[in-house]
Amino acid sequence: MASFLVVLVIILVSLAHSSMGSSRKLASLVQPQPNLLKYHNGAVLLGDIPISILWYGHFTQTQKSIVSDFLLSLTSARNAPNPSLSQWWNTIEHLYFTKISSKPGPKKSRILLANQVSDGYSMGKSLSMAQISNLATKGRRVRGGIALVFTADDVAVEGFCMSRCGSHWSDRKTGSAYIWVGNSASQCPGQCAWPFHQPMYGPQTPPLVAPNGDVGVDGMVINLASMMAGAVTNPFGDGYYQGPREAPLEAATACTGVYGKGAYPGYPGNLMVDPTTGASYNANGAHGRRYLVPALFNPATSTCSTLV
């Protein structure tokens, strides 16, 4: 949501625990006010960040590997061709973490995939955000890390498609952050999987080919990337954000709809295209995978920083 926005952008407060949460959502075209995304002197997540995953509902092994490879590529697959996901993550570190030089400790973060758990619809196929929060705390989370909950495409979640595509929140007592992202393939791909599906609202441009051949999961990666950026730079509601604390714009949600240079409403920007598959992407990852990740807001220039 920086310069131009096309999809999903309203930030909602999560009801879970005692901290705030942010969501990626569809809204009208909005242009953020300049020079307002700033550091509010709170904590950010640095050093080793263990990631635990709870897969709720049915996910194929291929779908799981697309997401797992994305997470591992953020800091581990540094030998991936440029532009790479590790470059994208390093951009977060450069734009946000190096600016807090007065804080002791490391100014970098390392993503560690700690464990994964599968849950076969133990709470049914219609979940409230309170239930999502309960699932997050039961997913063998590691203190001080990030617990992820992914819901399958046949699981309805409170506010999903109507007000959010994913959310992040936290628990200051444990120092842990939580992220939920839903698979929108059968519910609202035009809202939560754009630009890999024709948008439900706005300019009706042809969809792009998903880089991993799965519109729902490739859309999940976009939302996961946005929430990861927000979770590490504003985990407890007093880090980096723009606007009111109850409804903030963060590192990536301040650039929703922008993926490459030249982006404008209905157009994600100039991207790379695989000559064989025709898939569009802007970042290379582990095991030859390719992904589309959002631009990151540069607080110093009030512009969106893109990989391509």
XYZ file of N, CA and C in Angstrom, residues 23 34 43 49 59-60 76 89 95 130 142 146 167 174 185 209 228-229 237 298-299 301:
66
model
N -3.870 -7.361 9.181
C -4.458 -8.221 8.174
C -4.251 -7.635 6.792
N 2.441 10.557 3.196
C 3.898 10.405 3.182
C 4.526 10.623 4.550
N 9.807 -3.170 20.525
C 10.619 -4.330 20.171
C 10.390 -4.762 18.729
N 14.976 -16.858 14.740
C 13.526 -16.863 14.876
C 13.003 -18.249 14.493
N -3.796 -30.346 3.048
C -2.768 -29.760 2.185
C -1.949 -30.894 1.604
N -1.656 -30.837 0.322
C -0.812 -31.860 -0.280
C 0.636 -31.621 0.126
N 18.191 -18.919 4.501
C 19.077 -20.079 4.354
C 19.573 -20.288 2.929
N 14.487 -10.339 2.116
C 14.553 -10.309 3.578
C 15.641 -9.355 4.057
N 16.287 -1.682 5.805
C 15.380 -0.544 5.942
C 14.907 -0.330 7.376
N -10.801 -16.512 17.438
C -10.396 -17.042 18.739
C -9.918 -18.489 18.594
N 7.548 -22.335 19.548
C 8.774 -22.147 20.311
C 8.772 -20.735 20.881
N 7.880 -17.554 15.884
C 6.638 -17.236 15.188
C 5.894 -18.535 14.927
N -3.571 -12.623 9.015
C -3.401 -11.740 10.174
C -2.143 -12.114 10.939
N 5.108 -14.136 26.304
C 6.000 -15.199 25.828
C 6.988 -14.693 24.777
N -8.244 -20.366 -2.660
C -8.472 -20.907 -3.996
C -9.932 -21.130 -4.338
N 0.276 -15.977 -14.479
C 0.485 -17.405 -14.218
C 1.256 -17.545 -12.914
N 4.799 -11.812 7.559
C 6.129 -12.020 8.129
C 6.843 -10.690 8.301
N 6.756 -9.837 7.274
C 7.408 -8.528 7.349
C 6.825 -7.711 8.499
N 3.033 -4.146 18.384
C 2.238 -2.940 18.188
C 2.944 -1.646 18.505
N 9.892 1.956 2.219
C 11.125 2.577 2.683
C 10.771 3.814 3.498
N 10.895 3.750 4.824
C 10.499 4.892 5.655
C 11.289 6.163 5.365
N 12.365 7.263 2.413
C 11.999 7.929 1.158
C 10.502 7.934 0.900
